CSV table of C-alpha atoms in Angstrom, one decimal:
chain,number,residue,atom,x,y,z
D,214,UNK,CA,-85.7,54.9,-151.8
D,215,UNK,CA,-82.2,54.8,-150.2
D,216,UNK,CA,-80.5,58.0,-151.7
D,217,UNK,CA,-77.2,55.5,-151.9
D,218,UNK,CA,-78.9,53.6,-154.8
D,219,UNK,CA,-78.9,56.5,-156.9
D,220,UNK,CA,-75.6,58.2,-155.8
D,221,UNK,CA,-73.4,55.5,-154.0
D,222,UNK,CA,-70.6,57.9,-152.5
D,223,UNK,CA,-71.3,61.4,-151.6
D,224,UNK,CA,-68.2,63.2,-153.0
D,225,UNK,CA,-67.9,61.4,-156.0
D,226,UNK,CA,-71.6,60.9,-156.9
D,227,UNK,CA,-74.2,63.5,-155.0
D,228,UNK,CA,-71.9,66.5,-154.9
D,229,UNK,CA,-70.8,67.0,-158.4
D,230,UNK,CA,-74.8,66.3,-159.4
D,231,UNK,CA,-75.8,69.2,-156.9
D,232,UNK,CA,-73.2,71.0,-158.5
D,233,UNK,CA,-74.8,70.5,-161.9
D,234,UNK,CA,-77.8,70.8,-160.6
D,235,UNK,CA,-77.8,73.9,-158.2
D,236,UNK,CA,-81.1,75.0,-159.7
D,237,UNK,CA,-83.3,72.3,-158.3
D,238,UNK,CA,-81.8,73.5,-154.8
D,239,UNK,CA,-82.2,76.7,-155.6
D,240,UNK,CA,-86.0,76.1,-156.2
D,241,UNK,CA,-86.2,74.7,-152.6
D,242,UNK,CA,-84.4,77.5,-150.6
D,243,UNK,CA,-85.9,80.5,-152.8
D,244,UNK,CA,-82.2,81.5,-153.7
D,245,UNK,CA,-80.7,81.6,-157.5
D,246,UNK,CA,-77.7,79.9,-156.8
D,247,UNK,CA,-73.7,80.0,-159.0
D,248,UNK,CA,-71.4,77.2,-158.3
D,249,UNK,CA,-67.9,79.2,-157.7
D,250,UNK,CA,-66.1,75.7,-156.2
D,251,UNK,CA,-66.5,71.9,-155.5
D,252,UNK,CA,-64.2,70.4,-152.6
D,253,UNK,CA,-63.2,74.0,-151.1
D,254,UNK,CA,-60.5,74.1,-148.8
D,255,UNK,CA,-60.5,75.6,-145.2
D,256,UNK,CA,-58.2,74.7,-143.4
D,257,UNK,CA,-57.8,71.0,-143.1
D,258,UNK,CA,-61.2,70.1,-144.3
D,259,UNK,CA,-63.5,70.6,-147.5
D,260,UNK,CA,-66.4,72.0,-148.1
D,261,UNK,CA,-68.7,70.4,-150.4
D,262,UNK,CA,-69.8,73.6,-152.7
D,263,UNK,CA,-68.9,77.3,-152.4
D,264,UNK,CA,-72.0,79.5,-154.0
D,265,UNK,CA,-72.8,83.0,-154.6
D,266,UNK,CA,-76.2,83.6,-154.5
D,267,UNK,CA,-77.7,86.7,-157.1
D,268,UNK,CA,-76.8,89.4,-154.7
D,269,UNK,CA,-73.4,88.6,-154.5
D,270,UNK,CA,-73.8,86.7,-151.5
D,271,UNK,CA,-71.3,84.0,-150.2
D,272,UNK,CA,-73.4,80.4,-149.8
D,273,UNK,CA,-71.8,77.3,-148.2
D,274,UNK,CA,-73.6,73.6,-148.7
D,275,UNK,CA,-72.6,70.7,-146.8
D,276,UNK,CA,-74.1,67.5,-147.6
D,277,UNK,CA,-74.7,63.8,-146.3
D,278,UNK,CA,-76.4,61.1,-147.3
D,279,UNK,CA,-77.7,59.6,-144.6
D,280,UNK,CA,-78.6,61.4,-141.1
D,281,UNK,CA,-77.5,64.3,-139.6
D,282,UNK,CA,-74.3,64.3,-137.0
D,283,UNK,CA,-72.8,66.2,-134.5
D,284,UNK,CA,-69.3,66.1,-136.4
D,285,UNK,CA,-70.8,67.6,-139.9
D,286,UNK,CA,-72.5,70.4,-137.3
D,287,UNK,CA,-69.4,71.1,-136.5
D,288,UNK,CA,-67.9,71.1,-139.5
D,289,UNK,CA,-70.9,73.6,-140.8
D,290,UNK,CA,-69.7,76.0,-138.3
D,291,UNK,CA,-66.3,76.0,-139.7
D,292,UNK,CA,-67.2,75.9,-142.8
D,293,UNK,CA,-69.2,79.2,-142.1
D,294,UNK,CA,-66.8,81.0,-140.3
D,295,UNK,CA,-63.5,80.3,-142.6
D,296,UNK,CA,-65.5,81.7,-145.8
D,297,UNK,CA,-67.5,84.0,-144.0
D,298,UNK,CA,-70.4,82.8,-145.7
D,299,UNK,CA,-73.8,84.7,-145.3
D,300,UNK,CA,-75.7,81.5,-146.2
D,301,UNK,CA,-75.1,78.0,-145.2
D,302,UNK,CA,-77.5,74.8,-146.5
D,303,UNK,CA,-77.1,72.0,-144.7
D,304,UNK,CA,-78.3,68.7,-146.7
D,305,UNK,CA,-79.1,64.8,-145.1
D,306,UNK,CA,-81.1,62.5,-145.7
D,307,UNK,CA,-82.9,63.0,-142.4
D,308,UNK,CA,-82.6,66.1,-140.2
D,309,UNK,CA,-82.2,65.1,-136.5
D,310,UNK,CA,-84.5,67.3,-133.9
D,311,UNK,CA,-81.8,67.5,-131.9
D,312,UNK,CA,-80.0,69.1,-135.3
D,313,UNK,CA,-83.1,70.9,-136.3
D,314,UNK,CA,-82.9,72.8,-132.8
D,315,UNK,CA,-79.5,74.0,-133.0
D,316,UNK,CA,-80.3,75.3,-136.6
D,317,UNK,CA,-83.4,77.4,-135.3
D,318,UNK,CA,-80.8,78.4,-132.1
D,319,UNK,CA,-78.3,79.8,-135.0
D,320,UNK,CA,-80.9,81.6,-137.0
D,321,UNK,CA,-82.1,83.2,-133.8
D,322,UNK,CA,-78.6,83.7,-131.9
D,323,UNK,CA,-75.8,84.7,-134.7
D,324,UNK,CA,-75.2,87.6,-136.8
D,325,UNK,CA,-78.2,89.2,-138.6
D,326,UNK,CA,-77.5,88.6,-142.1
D,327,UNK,CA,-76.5,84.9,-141.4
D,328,UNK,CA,-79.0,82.4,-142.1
D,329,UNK,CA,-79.0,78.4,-141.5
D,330,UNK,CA,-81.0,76.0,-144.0
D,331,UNK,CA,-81.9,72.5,-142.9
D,332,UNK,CA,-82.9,71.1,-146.3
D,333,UNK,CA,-83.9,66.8,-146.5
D,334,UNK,CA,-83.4,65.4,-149.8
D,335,UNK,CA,-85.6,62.2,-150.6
D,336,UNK,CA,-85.6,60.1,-154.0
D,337,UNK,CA,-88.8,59.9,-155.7
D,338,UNK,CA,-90.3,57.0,-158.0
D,339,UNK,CA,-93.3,57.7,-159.4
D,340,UNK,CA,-94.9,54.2,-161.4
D,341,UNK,CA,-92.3,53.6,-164.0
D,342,UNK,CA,-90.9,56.7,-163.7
D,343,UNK,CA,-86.7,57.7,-163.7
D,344,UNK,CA,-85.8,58.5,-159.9
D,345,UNK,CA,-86.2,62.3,-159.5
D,346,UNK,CA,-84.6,63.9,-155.8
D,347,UNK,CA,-87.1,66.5,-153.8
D,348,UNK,CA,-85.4,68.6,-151.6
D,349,UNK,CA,-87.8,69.4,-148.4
D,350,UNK,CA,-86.4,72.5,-146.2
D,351,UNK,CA,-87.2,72.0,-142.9
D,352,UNK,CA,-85.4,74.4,-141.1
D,353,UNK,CA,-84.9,78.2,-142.7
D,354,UNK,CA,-83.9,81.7,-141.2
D,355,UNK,CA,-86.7,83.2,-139.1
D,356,UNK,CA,-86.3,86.6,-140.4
D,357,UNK,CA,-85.9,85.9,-144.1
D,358,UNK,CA,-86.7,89.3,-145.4
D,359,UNK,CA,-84.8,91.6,-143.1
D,360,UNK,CA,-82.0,89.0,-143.5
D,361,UNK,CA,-81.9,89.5,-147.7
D,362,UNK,CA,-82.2,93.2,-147.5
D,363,UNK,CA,-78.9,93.7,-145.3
D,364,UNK,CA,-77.6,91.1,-147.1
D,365,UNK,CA,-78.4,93.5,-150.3
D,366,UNK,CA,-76.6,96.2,-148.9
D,367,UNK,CA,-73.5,94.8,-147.7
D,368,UNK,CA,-73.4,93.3,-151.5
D,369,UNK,CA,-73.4,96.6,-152.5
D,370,UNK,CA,-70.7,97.9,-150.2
D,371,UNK,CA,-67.6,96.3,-151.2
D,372,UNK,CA,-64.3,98.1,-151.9
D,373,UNK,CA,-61.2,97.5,-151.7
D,374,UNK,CA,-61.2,99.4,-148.4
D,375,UNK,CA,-63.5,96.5,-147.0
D,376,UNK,CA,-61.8,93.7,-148.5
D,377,UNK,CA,-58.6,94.7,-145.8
D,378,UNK,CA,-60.8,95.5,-143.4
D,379,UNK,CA,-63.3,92.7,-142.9
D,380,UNK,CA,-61.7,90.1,-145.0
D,381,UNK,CA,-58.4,90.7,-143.9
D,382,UNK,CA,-57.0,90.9,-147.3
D,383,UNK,CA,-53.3,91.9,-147.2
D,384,UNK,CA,-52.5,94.8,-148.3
D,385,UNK,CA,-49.9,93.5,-151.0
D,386,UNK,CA,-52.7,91.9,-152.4
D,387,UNK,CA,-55.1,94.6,-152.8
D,388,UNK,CA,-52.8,96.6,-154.3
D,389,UNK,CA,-51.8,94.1,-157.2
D,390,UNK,CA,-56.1,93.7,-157.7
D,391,UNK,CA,-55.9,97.7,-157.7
D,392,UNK,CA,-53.8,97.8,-160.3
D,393,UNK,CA,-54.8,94.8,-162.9
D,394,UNK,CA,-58.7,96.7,-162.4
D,395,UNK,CA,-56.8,100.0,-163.5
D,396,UNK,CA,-55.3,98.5,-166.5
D,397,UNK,CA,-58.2,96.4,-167.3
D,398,UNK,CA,-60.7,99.3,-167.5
D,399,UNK,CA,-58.1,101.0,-170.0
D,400,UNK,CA,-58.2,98.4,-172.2
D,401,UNK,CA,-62.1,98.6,-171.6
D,402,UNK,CA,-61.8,102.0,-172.3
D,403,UNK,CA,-59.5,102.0,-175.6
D,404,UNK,CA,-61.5,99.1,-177.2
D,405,UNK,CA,-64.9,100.2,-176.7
D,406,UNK,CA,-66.4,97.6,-175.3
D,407,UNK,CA,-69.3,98.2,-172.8
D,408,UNK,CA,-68.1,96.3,-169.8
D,409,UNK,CA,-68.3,97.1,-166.4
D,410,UNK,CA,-66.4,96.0,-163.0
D,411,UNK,CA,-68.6,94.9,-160.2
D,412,UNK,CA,-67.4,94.1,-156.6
D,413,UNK,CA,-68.1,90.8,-154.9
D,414,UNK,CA,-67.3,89.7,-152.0
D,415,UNK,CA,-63.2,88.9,-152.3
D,416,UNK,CA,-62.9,89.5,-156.1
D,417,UNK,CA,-63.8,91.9,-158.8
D,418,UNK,CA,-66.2,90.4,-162.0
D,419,UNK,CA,-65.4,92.3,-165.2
D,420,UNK,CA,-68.9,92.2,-166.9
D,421,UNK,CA,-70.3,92.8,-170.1
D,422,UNK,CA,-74.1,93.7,-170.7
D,423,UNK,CA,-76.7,91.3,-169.4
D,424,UNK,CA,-74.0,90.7,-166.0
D,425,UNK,CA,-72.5,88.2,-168.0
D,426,UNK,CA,-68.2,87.4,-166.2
D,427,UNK,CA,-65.2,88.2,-168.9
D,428,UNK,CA,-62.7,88.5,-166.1
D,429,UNK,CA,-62.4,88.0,-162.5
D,430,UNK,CA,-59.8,89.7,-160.5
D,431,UNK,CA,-59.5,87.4,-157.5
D,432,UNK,CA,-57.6,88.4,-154.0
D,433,UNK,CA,-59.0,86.1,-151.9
D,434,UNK,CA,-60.6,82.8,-153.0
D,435,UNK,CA,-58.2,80.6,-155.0
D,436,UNK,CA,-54.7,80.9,-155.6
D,437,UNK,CA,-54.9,84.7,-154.8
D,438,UNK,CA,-54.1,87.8,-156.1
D,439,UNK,CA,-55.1,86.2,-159.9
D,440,UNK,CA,-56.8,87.4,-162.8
D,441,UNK,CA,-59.1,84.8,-164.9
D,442,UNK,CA,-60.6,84.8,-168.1
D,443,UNK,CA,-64.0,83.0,-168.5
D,444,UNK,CA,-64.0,80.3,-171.4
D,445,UNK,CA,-66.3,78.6,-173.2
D,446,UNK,CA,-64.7,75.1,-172.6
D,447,UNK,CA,-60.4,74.1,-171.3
D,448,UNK,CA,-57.9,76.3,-173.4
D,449,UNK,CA,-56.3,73.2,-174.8
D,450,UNK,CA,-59.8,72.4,-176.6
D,451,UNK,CA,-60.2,75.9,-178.3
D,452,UNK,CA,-56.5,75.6,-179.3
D,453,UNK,CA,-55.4,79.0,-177.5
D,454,UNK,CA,-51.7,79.2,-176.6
D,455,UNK,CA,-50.9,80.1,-173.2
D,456,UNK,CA,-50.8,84.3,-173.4
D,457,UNK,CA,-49.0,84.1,-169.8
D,458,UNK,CA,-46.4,81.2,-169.7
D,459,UNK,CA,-43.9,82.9,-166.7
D,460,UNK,CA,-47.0,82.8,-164.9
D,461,UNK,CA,-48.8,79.9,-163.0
D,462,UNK,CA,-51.9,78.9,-164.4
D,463,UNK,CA,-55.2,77.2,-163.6
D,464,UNK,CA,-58.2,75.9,-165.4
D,465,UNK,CA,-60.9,75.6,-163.3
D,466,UNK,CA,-63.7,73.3,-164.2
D,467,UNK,CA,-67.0,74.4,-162.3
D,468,UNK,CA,-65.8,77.8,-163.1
D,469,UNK,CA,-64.9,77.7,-166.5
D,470,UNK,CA,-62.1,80.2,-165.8
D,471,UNK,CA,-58.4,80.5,-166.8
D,472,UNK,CA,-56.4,82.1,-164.3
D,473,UNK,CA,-52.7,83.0,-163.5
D,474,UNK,CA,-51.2,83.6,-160.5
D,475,UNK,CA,-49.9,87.1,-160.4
D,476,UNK,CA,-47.4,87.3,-157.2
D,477,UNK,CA,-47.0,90.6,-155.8
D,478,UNK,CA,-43.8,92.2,-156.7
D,479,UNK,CA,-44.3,91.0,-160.1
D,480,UNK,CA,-44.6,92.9,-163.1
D,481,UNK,CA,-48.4,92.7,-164.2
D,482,UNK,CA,-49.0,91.1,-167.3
D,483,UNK,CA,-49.7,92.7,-170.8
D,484,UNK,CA,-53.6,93.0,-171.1
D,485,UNK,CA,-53.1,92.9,-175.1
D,486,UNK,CA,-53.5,89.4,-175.7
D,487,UNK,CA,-55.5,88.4,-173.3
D,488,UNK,CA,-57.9,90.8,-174.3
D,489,UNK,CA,-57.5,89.7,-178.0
D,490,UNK,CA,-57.9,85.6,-177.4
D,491,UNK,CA,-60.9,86.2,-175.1
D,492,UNK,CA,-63.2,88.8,-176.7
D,493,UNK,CA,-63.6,87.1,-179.6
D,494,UNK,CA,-65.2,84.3,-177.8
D,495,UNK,CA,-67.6,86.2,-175.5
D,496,UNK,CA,-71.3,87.8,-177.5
D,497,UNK,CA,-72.3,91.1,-177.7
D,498,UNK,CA,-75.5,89.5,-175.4
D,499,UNK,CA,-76.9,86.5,-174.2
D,500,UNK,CA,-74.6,83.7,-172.9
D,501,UNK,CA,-71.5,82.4,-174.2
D,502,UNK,CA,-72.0,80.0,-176.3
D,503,UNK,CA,-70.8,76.8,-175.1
D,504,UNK,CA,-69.3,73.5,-177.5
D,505,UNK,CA,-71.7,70.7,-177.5
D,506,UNK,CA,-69.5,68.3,-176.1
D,507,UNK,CA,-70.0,70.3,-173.2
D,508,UNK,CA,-73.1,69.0,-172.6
């Protein structure tokens, strides 16, 4: 069955279903897989979905719905280098040998702890049966295991130290994340709650028990240096008033995040009533609970 049937235009239709749907991928690859953004800039293009994988690993998917091509290669390649992404998941209908090869030449020729998947997608009938999509990896890093294990290191190795020195971070920027961790963890502290930072790989995740995201202190993804709160659905549904109006602010969707732009230079924010509007909404465990018209 022509994959166009079921989704007729690729950004509009097939990526925001992978998006939703990141665990049926996930199945294919062998990876747990976290949307982080849809349509991410670099540069003059955009990349279909920005992942993290569940060691903190950056994971880049292009997609096409019809055959592979040198120009989406190429693309790939960018993509990879502009994020520097640790995993990249190329997706087409059909795979090219030619396309196939220069996969295999990039698992065995680029940096260890950088793997290229080759992944067909096909759309299934079975008798009367709704449509279901099987993903069919066809190309996947040789080294696989030694691959994960330094990826699970370096996951484990970043500081603020690193974020200047291998992401190039400026140092203006650091400095603001720095300091909103510093005031964050004494509001931690003074409240008693048992949350925890963790560092990724360009922003800090605030976490309560179970590695659940309150906060994300971000200095390099989107709209950088910014702090987010996570939200059960868009602040103007829940009613909350904007704690930060001097500030710019973003929801973001796929993320369910709130975030404001903090400038450096700028005086940091009072943590108060942030703090106050969001803990009410997050458990002491599990997940947040999420509205029903949320789906």
């Amino acid at each position: 069955m022509a994959l166009r049937t079921i989704w007729p235009n690729e950004a509009k239709d097939f990526t925001p279903w992978l998006a939703d749907n990141l665990d049926v991928l996930g199945q294919a690859v062998g990876l747990a897989l976290e949307l982080r953004h849809r349509e991410y800039a670099v540069g003059r293009y955009a990349l279909d979905l920005l992942l993290q994988d569940a060691q903190g690993r950056v994971v880049v998917v292009e997609n096409q719905l019809e055959q592979t091509d040198h120009g989406h290669l190429g693309q790939l390649i960018t993509y990879c280098a502009g994020t520097q992404a640790e995993v990249v998941i190329w997706i087409a209908q059909t795979l090219t040998e030619e396309h196939a090869a220069a996969l295999e030449w990039l698992n065995a020729n680029t940096v260890t702890g950088t793997g290229f998947f080759g992944v067909e997608v096909e759309v299934l009938r079975i008798g009367e049966s709704a449509p279901a999509p099987n993903f069919k990896v066809v190309v996947r890093p040789n080294d696989y295991t030694k691959s994960t294990q330094t990826s699970r290191r370096r996951a484990n190795a970043w500081s603020w130290e690193a974020y200047v020195e291998e992401l190039r971070v400026p140092l203006e920027r650091v400095e603001v994340g720095r300091r909103l961790l510093e005031a964050i963890i004494n509001e931690i502290e003074e409240r008693g709650l048992a949350w925890q930072p963790v560092m990724n790989k360009g922003y800090v995740a605030i976490q309560r028990p179970g590695g659940y995201n309150v906060f994300t202190i971000d200095v390099y993804w989107n709209r950088a240096p910014r702090l987010a709160a996570k939200l059960p659905s868009p602040p103007d549904t829940l009613a909350l008033a904007n704690p930060y109006p001097h500030l710019q602010d973003v929801w973001t969707a796929n993320e369910r995040e709130w975030g404001w732009t903090i400038p450096p230079g700028t005086e940091l924010p009072d943590l108060d009533p942030l703090f106050d509007l969001v803990t009410p909404l997050h458990p002491a465990s599990g997940p947040m609970p999420i509205p029903s018209e949320l789906g």
